[in-house]
Short mmCIF file of C-alpha atoms (C1' of nucleotides) in Angstrom, two decimals:
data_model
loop_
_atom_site.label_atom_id
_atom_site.label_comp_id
_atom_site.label_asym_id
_atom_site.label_seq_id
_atom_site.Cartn_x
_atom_site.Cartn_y
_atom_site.Cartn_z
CA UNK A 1 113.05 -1.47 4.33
CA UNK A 2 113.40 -3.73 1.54
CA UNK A 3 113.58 -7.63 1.43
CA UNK A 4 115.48 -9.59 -1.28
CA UNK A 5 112.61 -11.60 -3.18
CA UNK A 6 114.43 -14.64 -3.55
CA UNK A 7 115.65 -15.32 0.64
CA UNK A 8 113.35 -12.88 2.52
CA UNK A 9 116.56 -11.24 4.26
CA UNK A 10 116.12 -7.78 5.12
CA UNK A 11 118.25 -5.39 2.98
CA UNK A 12 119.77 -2.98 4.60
CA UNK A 13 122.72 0.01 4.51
CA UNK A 14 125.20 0.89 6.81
CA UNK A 15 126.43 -1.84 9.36
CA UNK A 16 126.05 -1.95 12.95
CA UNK A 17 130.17 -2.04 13.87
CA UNK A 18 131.21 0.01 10.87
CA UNK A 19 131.24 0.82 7.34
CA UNK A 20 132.02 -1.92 5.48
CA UNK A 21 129.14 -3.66 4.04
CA UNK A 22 129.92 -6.03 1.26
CA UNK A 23 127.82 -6.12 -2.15
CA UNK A 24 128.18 -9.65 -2.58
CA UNK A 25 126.07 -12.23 -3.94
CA UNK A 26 124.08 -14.11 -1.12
CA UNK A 27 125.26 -17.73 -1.15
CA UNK A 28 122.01 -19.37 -0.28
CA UNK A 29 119.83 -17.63 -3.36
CA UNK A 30 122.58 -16.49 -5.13
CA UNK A 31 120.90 -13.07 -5.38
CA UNK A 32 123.12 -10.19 -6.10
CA UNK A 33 120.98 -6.99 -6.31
CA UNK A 34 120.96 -6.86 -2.71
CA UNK A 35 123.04 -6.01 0.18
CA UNK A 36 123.91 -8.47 2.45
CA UNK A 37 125.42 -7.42 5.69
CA UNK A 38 128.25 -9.04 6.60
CA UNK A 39 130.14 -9.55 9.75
CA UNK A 40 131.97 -6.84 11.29
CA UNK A 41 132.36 -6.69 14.31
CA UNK A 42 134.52 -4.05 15.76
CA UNK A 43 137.17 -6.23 17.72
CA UNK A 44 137.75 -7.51 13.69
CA UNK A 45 139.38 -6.19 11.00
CA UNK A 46 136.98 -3.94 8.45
CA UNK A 47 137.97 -7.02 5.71
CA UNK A 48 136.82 -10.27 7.71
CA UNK A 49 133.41 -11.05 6.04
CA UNK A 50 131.38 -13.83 6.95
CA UNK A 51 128.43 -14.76 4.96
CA UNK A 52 125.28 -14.82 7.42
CA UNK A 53 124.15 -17.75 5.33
CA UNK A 54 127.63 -20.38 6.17
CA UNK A 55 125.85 -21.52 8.98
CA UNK A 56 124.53 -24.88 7.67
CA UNK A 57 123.55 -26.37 10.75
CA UNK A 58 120.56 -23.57 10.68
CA UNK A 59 117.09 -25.10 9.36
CA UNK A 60 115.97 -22.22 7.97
CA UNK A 61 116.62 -21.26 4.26
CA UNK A 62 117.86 -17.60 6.35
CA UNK A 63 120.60 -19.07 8.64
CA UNK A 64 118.36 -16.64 11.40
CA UNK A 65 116.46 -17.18 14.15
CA UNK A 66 113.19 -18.08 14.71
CA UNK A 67 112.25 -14.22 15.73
CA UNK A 68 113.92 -12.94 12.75
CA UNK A 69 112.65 -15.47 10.15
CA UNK A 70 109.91 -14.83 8.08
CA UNK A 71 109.81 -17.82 6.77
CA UNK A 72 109.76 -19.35 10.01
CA UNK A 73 106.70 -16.97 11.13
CA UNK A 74 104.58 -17.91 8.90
CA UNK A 75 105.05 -21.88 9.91
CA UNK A 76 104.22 -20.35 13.79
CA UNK A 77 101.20 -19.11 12.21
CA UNK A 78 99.58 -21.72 15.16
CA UNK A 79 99.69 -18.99 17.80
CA UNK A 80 102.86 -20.17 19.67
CA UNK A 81 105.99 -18.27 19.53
CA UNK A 82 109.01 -17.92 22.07
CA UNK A 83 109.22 -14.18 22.22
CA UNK A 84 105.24 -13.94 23.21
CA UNK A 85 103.56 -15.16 26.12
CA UNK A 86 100.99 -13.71 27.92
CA UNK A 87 99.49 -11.74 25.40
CA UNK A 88 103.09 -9.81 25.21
CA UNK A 89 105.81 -8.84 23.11
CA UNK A 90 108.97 -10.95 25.58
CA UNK A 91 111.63 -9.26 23.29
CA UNK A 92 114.00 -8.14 26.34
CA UNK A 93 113.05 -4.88 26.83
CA UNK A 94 109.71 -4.77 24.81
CA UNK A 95 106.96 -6.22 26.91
CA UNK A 96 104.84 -4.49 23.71
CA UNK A 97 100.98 -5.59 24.46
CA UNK A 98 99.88 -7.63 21.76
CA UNK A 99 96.13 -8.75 21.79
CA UNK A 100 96.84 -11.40 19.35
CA UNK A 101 99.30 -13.48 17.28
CA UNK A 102 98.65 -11.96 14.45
CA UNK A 103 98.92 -8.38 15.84
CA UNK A 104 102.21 -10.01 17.76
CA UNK A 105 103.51 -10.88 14.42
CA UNK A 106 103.39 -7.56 12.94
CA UNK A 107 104.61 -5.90 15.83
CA UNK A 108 108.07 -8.39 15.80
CA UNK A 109 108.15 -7.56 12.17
CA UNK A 110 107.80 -3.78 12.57
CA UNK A 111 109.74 -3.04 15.54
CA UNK A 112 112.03 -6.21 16.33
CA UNK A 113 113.18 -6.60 12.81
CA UNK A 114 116.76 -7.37 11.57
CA UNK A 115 118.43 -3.79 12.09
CA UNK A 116 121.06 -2.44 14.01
CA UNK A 117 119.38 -2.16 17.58
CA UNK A 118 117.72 -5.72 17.22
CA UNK A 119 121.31 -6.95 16.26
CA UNK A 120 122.59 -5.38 19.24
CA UNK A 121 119.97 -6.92 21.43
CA UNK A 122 120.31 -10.29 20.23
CA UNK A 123 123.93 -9.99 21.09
CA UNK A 124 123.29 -8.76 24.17
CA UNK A 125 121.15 -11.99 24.82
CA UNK A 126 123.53 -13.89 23.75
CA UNK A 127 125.91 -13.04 26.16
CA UNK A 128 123.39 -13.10 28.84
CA UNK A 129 123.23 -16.73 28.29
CA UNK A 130 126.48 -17.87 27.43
CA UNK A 131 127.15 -16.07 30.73
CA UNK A 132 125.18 -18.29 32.59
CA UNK A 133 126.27 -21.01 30.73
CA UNK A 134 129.63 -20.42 32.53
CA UNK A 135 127.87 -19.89 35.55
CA UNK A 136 126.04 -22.97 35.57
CA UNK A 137 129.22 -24.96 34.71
CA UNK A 138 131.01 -23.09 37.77
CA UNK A 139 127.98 -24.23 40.02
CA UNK A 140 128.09 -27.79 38.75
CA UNK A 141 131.36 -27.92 39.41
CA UNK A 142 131.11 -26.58 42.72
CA UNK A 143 128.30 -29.73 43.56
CA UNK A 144 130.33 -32.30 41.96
CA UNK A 145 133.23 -31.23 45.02
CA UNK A 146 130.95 -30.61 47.29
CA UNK A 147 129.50 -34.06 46.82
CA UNK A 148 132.53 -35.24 46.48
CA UNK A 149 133.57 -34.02 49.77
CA UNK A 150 130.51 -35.79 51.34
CA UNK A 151 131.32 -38.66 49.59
CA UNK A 152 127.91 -38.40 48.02
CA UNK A 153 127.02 -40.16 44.38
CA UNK A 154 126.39 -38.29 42.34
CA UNK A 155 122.61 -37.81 41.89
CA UNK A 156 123.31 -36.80 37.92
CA UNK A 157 125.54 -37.37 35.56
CA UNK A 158 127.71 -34.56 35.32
CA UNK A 159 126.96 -33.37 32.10
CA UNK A 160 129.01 -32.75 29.48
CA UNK A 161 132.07 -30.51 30.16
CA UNK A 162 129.63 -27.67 29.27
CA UNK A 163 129.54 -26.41 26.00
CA UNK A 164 130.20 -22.70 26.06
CA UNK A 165 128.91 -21.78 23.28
CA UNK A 166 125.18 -22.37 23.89
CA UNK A 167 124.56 -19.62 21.90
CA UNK A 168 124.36 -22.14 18.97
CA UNK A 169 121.98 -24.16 19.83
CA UNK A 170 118.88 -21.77 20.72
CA UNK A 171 119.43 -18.05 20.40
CA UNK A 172 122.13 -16.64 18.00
CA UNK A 173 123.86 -19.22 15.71
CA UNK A 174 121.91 -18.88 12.98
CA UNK A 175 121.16 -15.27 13.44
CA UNK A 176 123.17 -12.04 13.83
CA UNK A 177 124.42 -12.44 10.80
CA UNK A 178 125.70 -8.74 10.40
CA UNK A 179 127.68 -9.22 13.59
CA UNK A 180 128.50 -12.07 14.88
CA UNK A 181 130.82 -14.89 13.40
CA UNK A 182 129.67 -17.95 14.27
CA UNK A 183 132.72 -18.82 16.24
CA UNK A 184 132.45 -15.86 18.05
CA UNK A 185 132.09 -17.30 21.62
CA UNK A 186 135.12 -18.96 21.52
CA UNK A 187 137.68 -16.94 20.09
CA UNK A 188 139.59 -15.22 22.27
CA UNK A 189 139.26 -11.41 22.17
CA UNK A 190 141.88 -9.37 20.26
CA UNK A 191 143.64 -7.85 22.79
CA UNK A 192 143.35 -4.52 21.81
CA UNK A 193 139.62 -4.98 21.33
CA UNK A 194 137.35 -2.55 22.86
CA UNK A 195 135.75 -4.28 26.03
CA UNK A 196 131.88 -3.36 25.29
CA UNK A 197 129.46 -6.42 25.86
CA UNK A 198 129.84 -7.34 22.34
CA UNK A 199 133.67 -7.46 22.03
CA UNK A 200 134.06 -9.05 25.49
CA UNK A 201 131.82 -11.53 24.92
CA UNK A 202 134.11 -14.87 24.75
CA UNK A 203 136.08 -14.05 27.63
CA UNK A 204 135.62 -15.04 30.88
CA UNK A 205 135.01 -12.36 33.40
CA UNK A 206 137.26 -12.02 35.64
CA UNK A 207 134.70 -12.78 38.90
CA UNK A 208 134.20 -15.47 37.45
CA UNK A 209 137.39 -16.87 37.57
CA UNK A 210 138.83 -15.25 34.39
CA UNK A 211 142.21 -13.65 34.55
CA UNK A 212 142.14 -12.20 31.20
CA UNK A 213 141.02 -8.72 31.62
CA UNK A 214 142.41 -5.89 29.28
CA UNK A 215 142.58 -2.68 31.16
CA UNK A 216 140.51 -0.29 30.61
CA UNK A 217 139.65 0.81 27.25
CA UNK A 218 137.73 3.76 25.81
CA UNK A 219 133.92 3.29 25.08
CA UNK A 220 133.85 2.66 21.94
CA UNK A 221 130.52 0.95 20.66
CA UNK A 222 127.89 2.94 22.34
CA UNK A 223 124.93 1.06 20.93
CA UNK A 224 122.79 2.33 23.61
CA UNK A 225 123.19 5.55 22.67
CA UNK A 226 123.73 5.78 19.48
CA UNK A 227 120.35 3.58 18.79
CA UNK A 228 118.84 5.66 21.42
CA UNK A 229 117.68 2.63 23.48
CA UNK A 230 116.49 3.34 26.58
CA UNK A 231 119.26 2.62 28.99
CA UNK A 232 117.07 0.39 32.02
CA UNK A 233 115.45 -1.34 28.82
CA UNK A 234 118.70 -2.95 28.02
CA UNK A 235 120.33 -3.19 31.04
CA UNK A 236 117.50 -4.24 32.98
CA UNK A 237 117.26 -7.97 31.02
CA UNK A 238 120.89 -7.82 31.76
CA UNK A 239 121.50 -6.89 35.43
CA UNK A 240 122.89 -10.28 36.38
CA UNK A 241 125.14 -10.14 33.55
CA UNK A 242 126.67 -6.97 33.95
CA UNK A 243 126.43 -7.13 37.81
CA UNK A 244 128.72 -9.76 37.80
CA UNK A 245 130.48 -10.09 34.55
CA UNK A 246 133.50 -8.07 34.26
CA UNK A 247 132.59 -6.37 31.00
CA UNK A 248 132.16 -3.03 30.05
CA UNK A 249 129.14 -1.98 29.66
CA UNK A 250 127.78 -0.31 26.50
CA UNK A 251 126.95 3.08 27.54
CA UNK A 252 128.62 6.71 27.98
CA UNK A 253 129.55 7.58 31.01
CA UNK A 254 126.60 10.54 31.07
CA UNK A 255 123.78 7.78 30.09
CA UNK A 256 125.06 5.76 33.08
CA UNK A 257 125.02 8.86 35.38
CA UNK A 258 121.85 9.88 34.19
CA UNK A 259 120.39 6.53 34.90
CA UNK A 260 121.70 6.28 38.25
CA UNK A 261 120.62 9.36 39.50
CA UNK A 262 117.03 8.56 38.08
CA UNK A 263 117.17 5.47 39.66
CA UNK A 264 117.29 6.52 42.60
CA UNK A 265 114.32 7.28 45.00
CA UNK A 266 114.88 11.07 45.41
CA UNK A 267 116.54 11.53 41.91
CA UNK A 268 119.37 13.14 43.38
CA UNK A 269 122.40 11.53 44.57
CA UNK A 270 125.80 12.66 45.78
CA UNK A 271 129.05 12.09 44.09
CA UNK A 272 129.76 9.18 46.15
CA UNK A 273 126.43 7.39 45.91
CA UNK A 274 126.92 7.69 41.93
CA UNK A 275 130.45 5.81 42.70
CA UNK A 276 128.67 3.07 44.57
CA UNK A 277 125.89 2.97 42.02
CA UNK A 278 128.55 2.33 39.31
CA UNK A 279 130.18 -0.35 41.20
CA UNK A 280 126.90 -1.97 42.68
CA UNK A 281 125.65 -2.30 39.10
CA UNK A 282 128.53 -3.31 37.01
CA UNK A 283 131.47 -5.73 37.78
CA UNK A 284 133.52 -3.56 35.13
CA UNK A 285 133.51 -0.56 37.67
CA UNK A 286 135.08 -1.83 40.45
CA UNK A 287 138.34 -1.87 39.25
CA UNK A 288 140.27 1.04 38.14
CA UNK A 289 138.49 2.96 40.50
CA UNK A 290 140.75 6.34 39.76
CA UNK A 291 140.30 6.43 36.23
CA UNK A 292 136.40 6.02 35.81
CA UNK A 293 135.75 8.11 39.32
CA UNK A 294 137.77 10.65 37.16
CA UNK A 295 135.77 10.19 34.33
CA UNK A 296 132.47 10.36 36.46
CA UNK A 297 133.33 13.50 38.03
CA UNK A 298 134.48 14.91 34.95
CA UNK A 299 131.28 14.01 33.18
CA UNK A 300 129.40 15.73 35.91
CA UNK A 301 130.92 19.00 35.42
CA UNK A 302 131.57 18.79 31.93
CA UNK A 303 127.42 18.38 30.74
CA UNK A 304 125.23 20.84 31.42
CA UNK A 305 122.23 18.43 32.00
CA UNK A 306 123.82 17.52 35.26
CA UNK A 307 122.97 19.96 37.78
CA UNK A 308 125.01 20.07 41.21
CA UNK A 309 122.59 21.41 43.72
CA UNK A 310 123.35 21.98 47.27
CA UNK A 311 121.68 21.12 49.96
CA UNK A 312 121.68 21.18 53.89
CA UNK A 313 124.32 17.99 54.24
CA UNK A 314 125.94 18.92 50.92
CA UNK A 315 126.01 18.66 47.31
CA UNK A 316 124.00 16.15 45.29
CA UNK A 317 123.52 15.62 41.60
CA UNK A 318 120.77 15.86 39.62
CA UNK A 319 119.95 15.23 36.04
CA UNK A 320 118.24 18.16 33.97
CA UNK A 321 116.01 15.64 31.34
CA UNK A 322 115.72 18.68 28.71
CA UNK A 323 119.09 19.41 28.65
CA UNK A 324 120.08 15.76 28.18
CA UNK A 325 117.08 14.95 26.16
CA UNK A 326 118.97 17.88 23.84
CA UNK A 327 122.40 16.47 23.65
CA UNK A 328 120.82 13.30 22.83
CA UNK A 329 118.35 14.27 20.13
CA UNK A 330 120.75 16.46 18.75
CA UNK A 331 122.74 13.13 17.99
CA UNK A 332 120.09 10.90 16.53
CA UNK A 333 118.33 13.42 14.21
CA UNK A 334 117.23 11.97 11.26
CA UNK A 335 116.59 8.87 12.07
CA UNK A 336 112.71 8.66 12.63
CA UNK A 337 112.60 5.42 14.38
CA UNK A 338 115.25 6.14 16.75
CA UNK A 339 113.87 9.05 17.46
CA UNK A 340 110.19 7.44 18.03
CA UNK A 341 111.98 5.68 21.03
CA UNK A 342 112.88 9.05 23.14
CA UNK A 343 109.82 9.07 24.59
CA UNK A 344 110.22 5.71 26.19
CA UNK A 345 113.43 7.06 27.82
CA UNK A 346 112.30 9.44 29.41
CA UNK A 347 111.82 8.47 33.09
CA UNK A 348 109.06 11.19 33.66
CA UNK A 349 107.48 12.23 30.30
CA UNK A 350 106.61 15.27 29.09
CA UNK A 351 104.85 17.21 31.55
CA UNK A 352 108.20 16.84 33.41
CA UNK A 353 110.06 18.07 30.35
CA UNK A 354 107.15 20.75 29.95
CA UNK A 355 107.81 22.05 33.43
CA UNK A 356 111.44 21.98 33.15
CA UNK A 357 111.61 24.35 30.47
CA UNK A 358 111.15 27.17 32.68
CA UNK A 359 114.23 26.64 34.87
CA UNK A 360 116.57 25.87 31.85
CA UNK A 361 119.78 28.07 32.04
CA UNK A 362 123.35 27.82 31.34
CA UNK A 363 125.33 25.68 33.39
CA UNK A 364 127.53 28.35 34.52
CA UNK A 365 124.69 30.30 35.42
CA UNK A 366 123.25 27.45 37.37
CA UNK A 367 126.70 26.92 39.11
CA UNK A 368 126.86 30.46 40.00
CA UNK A 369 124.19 30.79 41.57
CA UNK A 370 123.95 27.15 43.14
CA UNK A 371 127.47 28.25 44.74
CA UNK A 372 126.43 31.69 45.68
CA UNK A 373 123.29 29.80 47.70
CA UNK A 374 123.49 28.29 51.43
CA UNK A 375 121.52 25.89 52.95
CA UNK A 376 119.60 28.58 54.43
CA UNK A 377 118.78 30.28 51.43
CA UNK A 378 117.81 26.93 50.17
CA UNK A 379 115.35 26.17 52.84
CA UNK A 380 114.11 29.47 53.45
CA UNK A 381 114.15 30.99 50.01
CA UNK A 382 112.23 27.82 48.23
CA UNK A 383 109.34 27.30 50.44
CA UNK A 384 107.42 26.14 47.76
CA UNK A 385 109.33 23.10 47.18
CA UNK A 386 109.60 22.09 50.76
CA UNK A 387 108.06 18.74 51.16
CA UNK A 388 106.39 18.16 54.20
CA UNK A 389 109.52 17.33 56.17
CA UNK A 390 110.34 20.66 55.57
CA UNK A 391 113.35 19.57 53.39
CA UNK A 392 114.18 21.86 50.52
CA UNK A 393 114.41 21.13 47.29
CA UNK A 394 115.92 23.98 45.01
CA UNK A 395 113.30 25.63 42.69
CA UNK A 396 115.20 25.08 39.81
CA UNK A 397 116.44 21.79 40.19
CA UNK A 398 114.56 19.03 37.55
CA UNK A 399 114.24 17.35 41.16
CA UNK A 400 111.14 19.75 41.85
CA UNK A 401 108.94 17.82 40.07
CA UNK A 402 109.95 14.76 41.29
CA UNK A 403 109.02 13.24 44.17
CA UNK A 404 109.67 15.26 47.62
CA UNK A 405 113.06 15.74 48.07
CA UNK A 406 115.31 14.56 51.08
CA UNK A 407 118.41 15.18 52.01
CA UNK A 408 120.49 11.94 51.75
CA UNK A 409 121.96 10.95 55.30
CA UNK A 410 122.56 6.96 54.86
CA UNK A 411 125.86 6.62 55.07
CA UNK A 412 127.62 5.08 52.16
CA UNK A 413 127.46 1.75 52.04
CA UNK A 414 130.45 1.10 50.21
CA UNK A 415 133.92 1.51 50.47
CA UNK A 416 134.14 0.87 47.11
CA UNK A 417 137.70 1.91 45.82
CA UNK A 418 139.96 -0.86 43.88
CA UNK A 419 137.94 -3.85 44.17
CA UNK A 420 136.10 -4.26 47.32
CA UNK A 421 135.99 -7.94 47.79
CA UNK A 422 132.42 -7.85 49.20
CA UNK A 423 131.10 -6.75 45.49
CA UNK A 424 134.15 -9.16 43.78
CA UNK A 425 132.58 -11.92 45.46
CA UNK A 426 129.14 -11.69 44.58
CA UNK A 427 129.73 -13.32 41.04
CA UNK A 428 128.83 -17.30 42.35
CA UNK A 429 126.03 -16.58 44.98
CA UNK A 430 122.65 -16.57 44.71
CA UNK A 431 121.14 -13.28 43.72
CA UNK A 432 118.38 -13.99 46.02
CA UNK A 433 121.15 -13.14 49.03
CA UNK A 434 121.79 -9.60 47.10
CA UNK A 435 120.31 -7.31 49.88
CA UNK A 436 121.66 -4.13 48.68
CA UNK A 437 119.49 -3.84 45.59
CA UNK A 438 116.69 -0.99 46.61
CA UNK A 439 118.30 1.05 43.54
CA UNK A 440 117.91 -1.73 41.13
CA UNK A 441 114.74 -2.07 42.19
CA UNK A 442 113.94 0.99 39.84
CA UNK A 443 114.30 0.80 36.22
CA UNK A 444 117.32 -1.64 35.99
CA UNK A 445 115.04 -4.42 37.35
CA UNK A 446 111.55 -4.13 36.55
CA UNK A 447 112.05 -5.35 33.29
CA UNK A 448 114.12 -8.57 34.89
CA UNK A 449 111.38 -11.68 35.03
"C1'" DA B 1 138.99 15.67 5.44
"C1'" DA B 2 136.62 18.03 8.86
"C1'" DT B 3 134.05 17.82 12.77
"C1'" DA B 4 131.87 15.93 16.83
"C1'" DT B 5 131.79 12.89 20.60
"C1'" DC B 6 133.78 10.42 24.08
"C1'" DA B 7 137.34 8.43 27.26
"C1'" DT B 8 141.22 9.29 29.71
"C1'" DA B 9 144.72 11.86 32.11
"C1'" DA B 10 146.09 15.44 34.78
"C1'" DA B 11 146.56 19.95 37.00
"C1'" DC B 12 144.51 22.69 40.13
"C1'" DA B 13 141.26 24.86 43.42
"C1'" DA B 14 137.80 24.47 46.81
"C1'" DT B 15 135.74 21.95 50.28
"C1'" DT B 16 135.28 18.58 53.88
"C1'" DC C 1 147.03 18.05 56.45
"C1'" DA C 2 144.87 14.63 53.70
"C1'" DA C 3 141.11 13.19 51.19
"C1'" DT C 4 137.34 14.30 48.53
"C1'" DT C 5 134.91 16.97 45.29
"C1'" DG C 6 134.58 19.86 41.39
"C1'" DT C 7 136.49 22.42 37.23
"C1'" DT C 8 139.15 22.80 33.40
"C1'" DT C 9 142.35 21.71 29.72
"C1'" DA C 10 144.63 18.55 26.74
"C1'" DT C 11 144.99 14.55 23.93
"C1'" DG C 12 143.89 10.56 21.31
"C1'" DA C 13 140.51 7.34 19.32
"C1'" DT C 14 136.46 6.71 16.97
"C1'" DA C 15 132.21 7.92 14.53
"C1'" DT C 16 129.74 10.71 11.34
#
DNA sequence: AATATCATAAACAATT
DNA sequence: CAATTGTTTATGATAT
């Protein structure tokens, strides 16, 4: 990594959203043998570039935040800085220990500095909280009638018909300068924009009372994966947001299946429990129900790290970690510090992987015989992986080594095709009323504060 | 330009 | 018989 001498900003190759990166003299230092990146973000056109320094309501010399400022670090050499607390890194998804500042410092340098997975992060944040923004407006409102209705006074002046774009004031303005133009929040998206996080970000979602939603669109900014980010590590800071928001969230449809099956106590989970997991978890999923149940089902037969194992009251799925670990190394190879963060997304290390090894076959093989089994085979022919309920749990299944295995029985909870109104409407109450959250209690929300 | 990955659609079979 | 589940093929868009 390189830093241009005369502004501090990080000089970098190869853009987040796509090729284009301009070689253009920075406007603040009016240095030229650097790269700046520029603004592309994928709903734009490869040739809109916007200078990360034409901010000039930022304070610092950078136009960036205070997280991504050097400049800005060294003033905060006091000891006080908003992403640590507690003796620990509060970069969403970090939660890095630091004993000190100092050592804080370095680690926000080292592993939170301006590249393409911080960028994506920030951006994530940034929705997060323009999200509530609209939330909070929507809940004002809703007091101001309600008091209103009462006949009440009102106890506060309403505020200012909020501004949506909060995003100015604290967290992104000034930064994201490689993706996000500062007027990003309210433009309207393209309409043929791809609905990720990013792209969706200035529309409304639709539970909350927008009626602008494209249909569905391919995935086509998988950050998550591409960076290799571990899936609950950026979802998690996000659950509200993509519980409720109608956006598409930034992930293939094997990482999601992956991650709900993992979630889940047993690590298993039947076609129909992945369903409700999808639309539990994300306000994007329950719509269009055919299309991305297609795509679900399709995903589970299609990738050999998904195992379909049969048990007594049927089939569940299961996730074979080596097999995906594969797929996904395979993709990010060459890239050291991407591929550093594999570890971290693994949901049960290496011994796990160790001892999964030794069932590894083909998927067809695996079918095969999975099909050619019964239930009786199953419990009788797998003692050793009978838990002390005496269910089975099929020798070769990644689920041996996870916790004991049961079959499922709850019914589903969810009726979930096209829309079910009971999910639509949980966009404007209180999360604390959410009682159907023992799956996010896993990985999606232990990161949540 | 070639290749890989992914989303989507759809046909079809097997199972429930 | 209908619905669900699972497999497979095809196609187009995008990324590398």
């Amino acid at each position: 990594m390189e830093y241009c001498q005369e502004c501090c900003l990080l000089t970098r190759r190869g853009s987040m959203w796509g090729k284009p990166l301009c070689k253009t003299q920075c406007e603040l230092c009016q240095h030229n043998t650097h790269t700046h990146t520029h603004t592309h973000t994928p709903m734009s056109s490869a040739t809109t570039h916007v200078s990360p320094h034409t901010d000039r309501t930022c304070q610092s010399p950078l136009n960036m935040p205070p997280f991504l400022c050097f400049s800005s670090l060294h003033e905060e050499s006091g000891g006080t800085h908003p992403l640590y607390g507690h003796g620990v890194c509060k970069w969403p998804g970090c939660e890095k220990l630091c004993e000190d500042f100092g050592q804080f410092l370095k680690h926000l340098n080292s592993e939170h500095a301006l590249d393409d997975r911080s960028t994506a992060q920030c951006r994530v944040q940034m929705q997060v909280v323009q999200q509530l923004e609209i939330q909070l407006s929507k809940e004002r409102e809703r007091l101001q009638a309600m008091m209103a209705h009462l006949h009440m006074r009102p106890s506060e002046p309403k505020s200012s018909p909020k501004p949506l774009n909060l995003v100015s004031s604290v967290t992104m303005s000034k930064n994201l300068p490689p993706a996000s133009p500062p007027n990003l929040p309210q433009t309207p998206t393209t309409p043929t924009a791809p609905i990720t996080p990013m792209a969706a970000m200035p529309q409304v979602p639709s539970v909350l009372g927008g009626a602008n939603v494209p249909s569905m669109g391919a995935m086509r900014r998988r950050h998550s994966d591409k960076y290799s980010m571990p899936l609950s590590s950026e979802i998690a800071p996000n659950y509200e947001f993509y519980k409720n928001a109608d956006v598409r969230p930034p992930f293939t449809y094997a990482t999601l299946i992956r991650q709900a099956i993992i979630d889940s106590a047993e690590h298993q989970l039947t076609l129909n429990e992945i369903y409700s997991w999808f639309t539990r978890t994300f306000a994007y999923f329950r719509r269009n129900a055919a299309t991305w149940k297609n795509a679900v089902r399709h995903n589970l037969s299609l990738h050999k790290c998904f195992v379909r194992v049969e048990n007594v009251k049927g089939a569940v799925w299961t996730v074979d970690e080596v097999e995906y670990q594969k797929r996904r190394s395979q993709k990010i190879t060459g890239s050291p510090s991407l591929v550093k963060n594999l570890p971290s997304s693994l949901g049960y290390g290496t011994a796990l992987n160790a001892s999964l090894q030794v069932g590894t076959r083909t998927h067809s093989d695996r079918l095969a015989g999975l099909n050619r089994r019964s239930a009786h085979e199953e419990l009788n022919g797998s003692l050793d992986h009978l838990d002390t309920n005496g269910h089975g749990s099929p020798g070769y299944s990644p689920s041996a080594h996870m916790p004991p295995i049961h079959v499922k029985e709850e019914p589903l909870n969810m009726d979930d095709d096209d829309c079910p109104m009971s999910l639509v409407t949980t966009a404007n109450h209180s999360p604390e009323l959410d009682d159907d959250r023992e799956l996010e209690e896993g990985n999606l929300s232990e990161d949540l504060e």
